[in-house]
C-alpha cells in the first residue's frame, strides 16, 4: 500500500538565478554536489542552452523536496533550520536514461526516516542508478514501510519548475 505524505512544488526565474550564480563571492554553487554540477554542465553543453538552466531546474527540485519533506512532518519539528539546511546532501540527479531522481546522502536519509517515520533506514547512499528512490525497488527500513520520492523537473520560457511527491510504501 502507498500513501502520499508530502507534495512540494517550486518555480525558479532562470535569468535571476543565473545572475545570482555568477555574482562574485556567491555561495550558490556550494549548495550543489559535484555530481549535480557535472551533470548540469554536460547537459548544458549537449543542449547548447547553458549550465544555469539545468542548475535552476535542480534548485527548484531541491526546494520542492524540502517542501514535500516539511509537509510530511505535519506538526513535528524539522530536523533542520534555514541556517543548516542540508542542500548539498539532497541531490537531483539524472539516471542513465536522463530521468531525474532524488538522491539523499546517508545522513540526510537518516534524518528523513527519523523525522518522518521515527525509524532509521540503515541503507547507505547509493548511485542514482541503484537508488532510483522513486522506483519500487528501494530497500525497506527496519519496519516494513519505506519512503519513495517522485520528481518531475522542467524548464521553459525563462522558468524552471519542479514537482516532488514523498510517498510511504508498506
Short mmCIF file of C-alpha atoms in Angstrom, two decimals:
data_model
loop_
_atom_site.label_atom_id
_atom_site.label_comp_id
_atom_site.label_asym_id
_atom_site.label_seq_id
_atom_site.Cartn_x
_atom_site.Cartn_y
_atom_site.Cartn_z
CA UNK A 1 0.00 0.00 0.00
CA UNK A 2 1.20 3.50 -0.79
CA UNK A 3 0.23 6.82 0.75
CA UNK A 4 1.34 10.31 -0.21
CA UNK A 5 2.92 12.06 2.76
CA UNK A 6 4.10 15.25 1.12
CA UNK A 7 3.86 17.33 -2.02
CA UNK A 8 6.28 20.07 -2.99
CA UNK A 9 6.40 22.46 -5.94
CA UNK A 10 8.80 25.26 -6.78
CA UNK A 11 9.50 27.61 -9.67
CA UNK A 12 12.73 29.49 -10.36
CA UNK A 13 13.32 32.51 -12.59
CA UNK A 14 16.26 31.30 -14.69
CA UNK A 15 17.67 34.76 -15.52
CA UNK A 16 17.62 35.82 -11.86
CA UNK A 17 19.12 32.50 -10.80
CA UNK A 18 21.90 32.80 -13.40
CA UNK A 19 22.68 36.35 -12.27
CA UNK A 20 22.96 35.20 -8.65
CA UNK A 21 25.02 32.16 -9.71
CA UNK A 22 27.57 34.40 -11.45
CA UNK A 23 27.88 37.10 -8.76
CA UNK A 24 31.37 37.42 -7.30
CA UNK A 25 31.62 35.71 -3.92
CA UNK A 26 28.33 33.85 -4.24
CA UNK A 27 27.99 30.62 -2.32
CA UNK A 28 25.24 29.27 -4.54
CA UNK A 29 27.45 26.69 -6.27
CA UNK A 30 28.34 25.22 -2.87
CA UNK A 31 24.69 24.21 -2.42
CA UNK A 32 25.07 21.68 -5.24
CA UNK A 33 27.06 18.44 -5.18
CA UNK A 34 29.94 17.84 -7.58
CA UNK A 35 27.74 15.33 -9.42
CA UNK A 36 24.93 17.86 -9.87
CA UNK A 37 27.37 20.48 -11.17
CA UNK A 38 28.94 17.99 -13.57
CA UNK A 39 25.60 16.75 -14.92
CA UNK A 40 24.31 20.31 -15.37
CA UNK A 41 27.45 21.38 -17.20
CA UNK A 42 27.36 18.36 -19.52
CA UNK A 43 23.63 18.75 -20.23
CA UNK A 44 24.05 22.47 -20.88
CA UNK A 45 26.85 21.72 -23.36
CA UNK A 46 24.91 18.95 -25.12
CA UNK A 47 21.74 21.03 -25.43
CA UNK A 48 23.60 24.32 -26.07
CA UNK A 49 21.44 26.13 -23.51
CA UNK A 50 23.96 26.63 -20.70
CA UNK A 51 24.56 25.21 -17.26
CA UNK A 52 22.36 27.73 -15.41
CA UNK A 53 19.13 26.40 -16.94
CA UNK A 54 19.82 22.93 -15.61
CA UNK A 55 21.07 24.11 -12.22
CA UNK A 56 17.93 26.24 -11.85
CA UNK A 57 15.77 23.16 -12.50
CA UNK A 58 17.77 21.19 -9.92
CA UNK A 59 17.42 24.08 -7.46
CA UNK A 60 13.64 24.01 -7.95
CA UNK A 61 13.85 20.25 -7.29
CA UNK A 62 15.75 20.73 -4.03
CA UNK A 63 13.24 23.35 -2.87
CA UNK A 64 10.35 21.05 -3.77
CA UNK A 65 11.99 18.17 -1.84
CA UNK A 66 12.22 20.34 1.29
CA UNK A 67 8.57 21.39 0.87
CA UNK A 68 7.39 17.78 0.48
CA UNK A 69 9.52 16.69 3.45
CA UNK A 70 8.17 19.56 5.57
CA UNK A 71 4.58 18.67 4.70
CA UNK A 72 5.24 15.03 5.66
CA UNK A 73 6.36 16.17 9.10
CA UNK A 74 2.96 17.57 9.97
CA UNK A 75 3.27 19.20 13.41
CA UNK A 76 6.62 17.55 14.22
CA UNK A 77 9.76 19.69 14.31
CA UNK A 78 12.01 19.72 11.26
CA UNK A 79 15.47 18.20 11.70
CA UNK A 80 16.97 21.32 10.08
CA UNK A 81 16.58 25.08 10.05
CA UNK A 82 17.15 27.73 7.40
CA UNK A 83 20.73 28.03 8.71
CA UNK A 84 21.64 24.33 8.48
CA UNK A 85 19.57 23.12 5.54
CA UNK A 86 21.35 20.10 4.01
CA UNK A 87 21.22 21.46 0.41
CA UNK A 88 24.27 19.64 -0.96
CA UNK A 89 23.09 16.39 0.68
CA UNK A 90 19.90 16.49 -1.37
CA UNK A 91 20.86 15.72 -4.95
CA UNK A 92 18.70 15.94 -8.03
CA UNK A 93 20.48 13.61 -10.45
CA UNK A 94 19.65 12.08 -13.79
CA UNK A 95 19.90 8.34 -14.29
CA UNK A 96 21.50 6.80 -17.38
CA UNK A 97 18.29 7.46 -19.35
CA UNK A 98 18.13 11.14 -18.39
CA UNK A 99 15.29 10.73 -15.87
CA UNK A 100 15.64 12.87 -12.75
CA UNK A 101 15.66 11.32 -9.31
CA UNK A 102 16.15 12.40 -5.71
CA UNK A 103 19.27 11.03 -4.04
CA UNK A 104 19.91 11.74 -0.36
CA UNK A 105 23.22 11.38 1.41
CA UNK A 106 23.31 8.77 4.15
CA UNK A 107 22.99 11.50 6.81
CA UNK A 108 20.05 13.17 5.06
CA UNK A 109 18.33 9.81 4.57
CA UNK A 110 18.69 9.05 8.29
CA UNK A 111 17.24 12.49 9.10
CA UNK A 112 14.33 11.80 6.74
CA UNK A 113 13.45 8.42 8.25
CA UNK A 114 13.87 9.59 11.84
CA UNK A 115 11.80 12.73 11.32
CA UNK A 116 9.01 11.22 9.21
CA UNK A 117 8.76 7.58 10.33
CA UNK A 118 10.57 7.64 13.65
CA UNK A 119 12.97 4.95 12.39
CA UNK A 120 16.38 4.84 10.75
CA UNK A 121 16.92 3.41 7.29
CA UNK A 122 20.26 1.62 7.56
CA UNK A 123 20.80 1.50 3.79
CA UNK A 124 23.74 3.57 2.59
CA UNK A 125 23.63 6.19 -0.10
CA UNK A 126 23.88 4.53 -3.49
CA UNK A 127 24.44 5.61 -7.05
CA UNK A 128 21.43 7.15 -8.76
CA UNK A 129 21.09 4.10 -10.99
CA UNK A 130 20.73 1.85 -7.95
CA UNK A 131 18.77 4.20 -5.73
CA UNK A 132 16.09 5.47 -8.10
CA UNK A 133 14.33 6.41 -4.89
CA UNK A 134 11.03 6.81 -6.67
CA UNK A 135 11.23 3.26 -8.02
CA UNK A 136 9.62 0.32 -6.31
CA UNK A 137 12.98 -1.35 -5.73
CA UNK A 138 14.04 0.84 -2.79
CA UNK A 139 15.20 -1.18 0.20
CA UNK A 140 12.98 -1.13 3.26
CA UNK A 141 13.92 0.30 6.62
CA UNK A 142 13.75 -1.55 9.92
CA UNK A 143 9.96 -1.61 9.55
CA UNK A 144 8.03 -2.82 6.56
CA UNK A 145 7.48 0.80 5.48
CA UNK A 146 9.88 2.75 3.32
CA UNK A 147 9.82 6.14 1.66
CA UNK A 148 9.95 6.87 -2.04
CA UNK A 149 10.47 10.14 -3.89
CA UNK A 150 8.89 11.03 -7.21
CA UNK A 151 10.11 14.09 -9.09
CA UNK A 152 9.43 15.90 -12.32
CA UNK A 153 11.54 18.88 -13.40
CA UNK A 154 11.16 21.13 -16.41
CA UNK A 155 12.16 24.48 -17.85
CA UNK A 156 10.56 26.67 -20.48
CA UNK A 157 10.20 30.36 -21.26
CA UNK A 158 12.66 31.51 -18.62
CA UNK A 159 11.16 29.47 -15.77
CA UNK A 160 12.41 26.25 -14.20
CA UNK A 161 9.92 24.16 -12.24
CA UNK A 162 9.82 21.01 -10.14
CA UNK A 163 7.12 18.91 -8.51
CA UNK A 164 8.03 16.32 -5.86
CA UNK A 165 5.98 13.70 -4.05
CA UNK A 166 7.10 11.85 -0.92
CA UNK A 167 5.30 8.54 -0.53
CA UNK A 168 5.24 5.92 2.20
CA UNK A 169 5.12 2.38 0.85
CA UNK A 170 4.22 -0.60 3.02
#
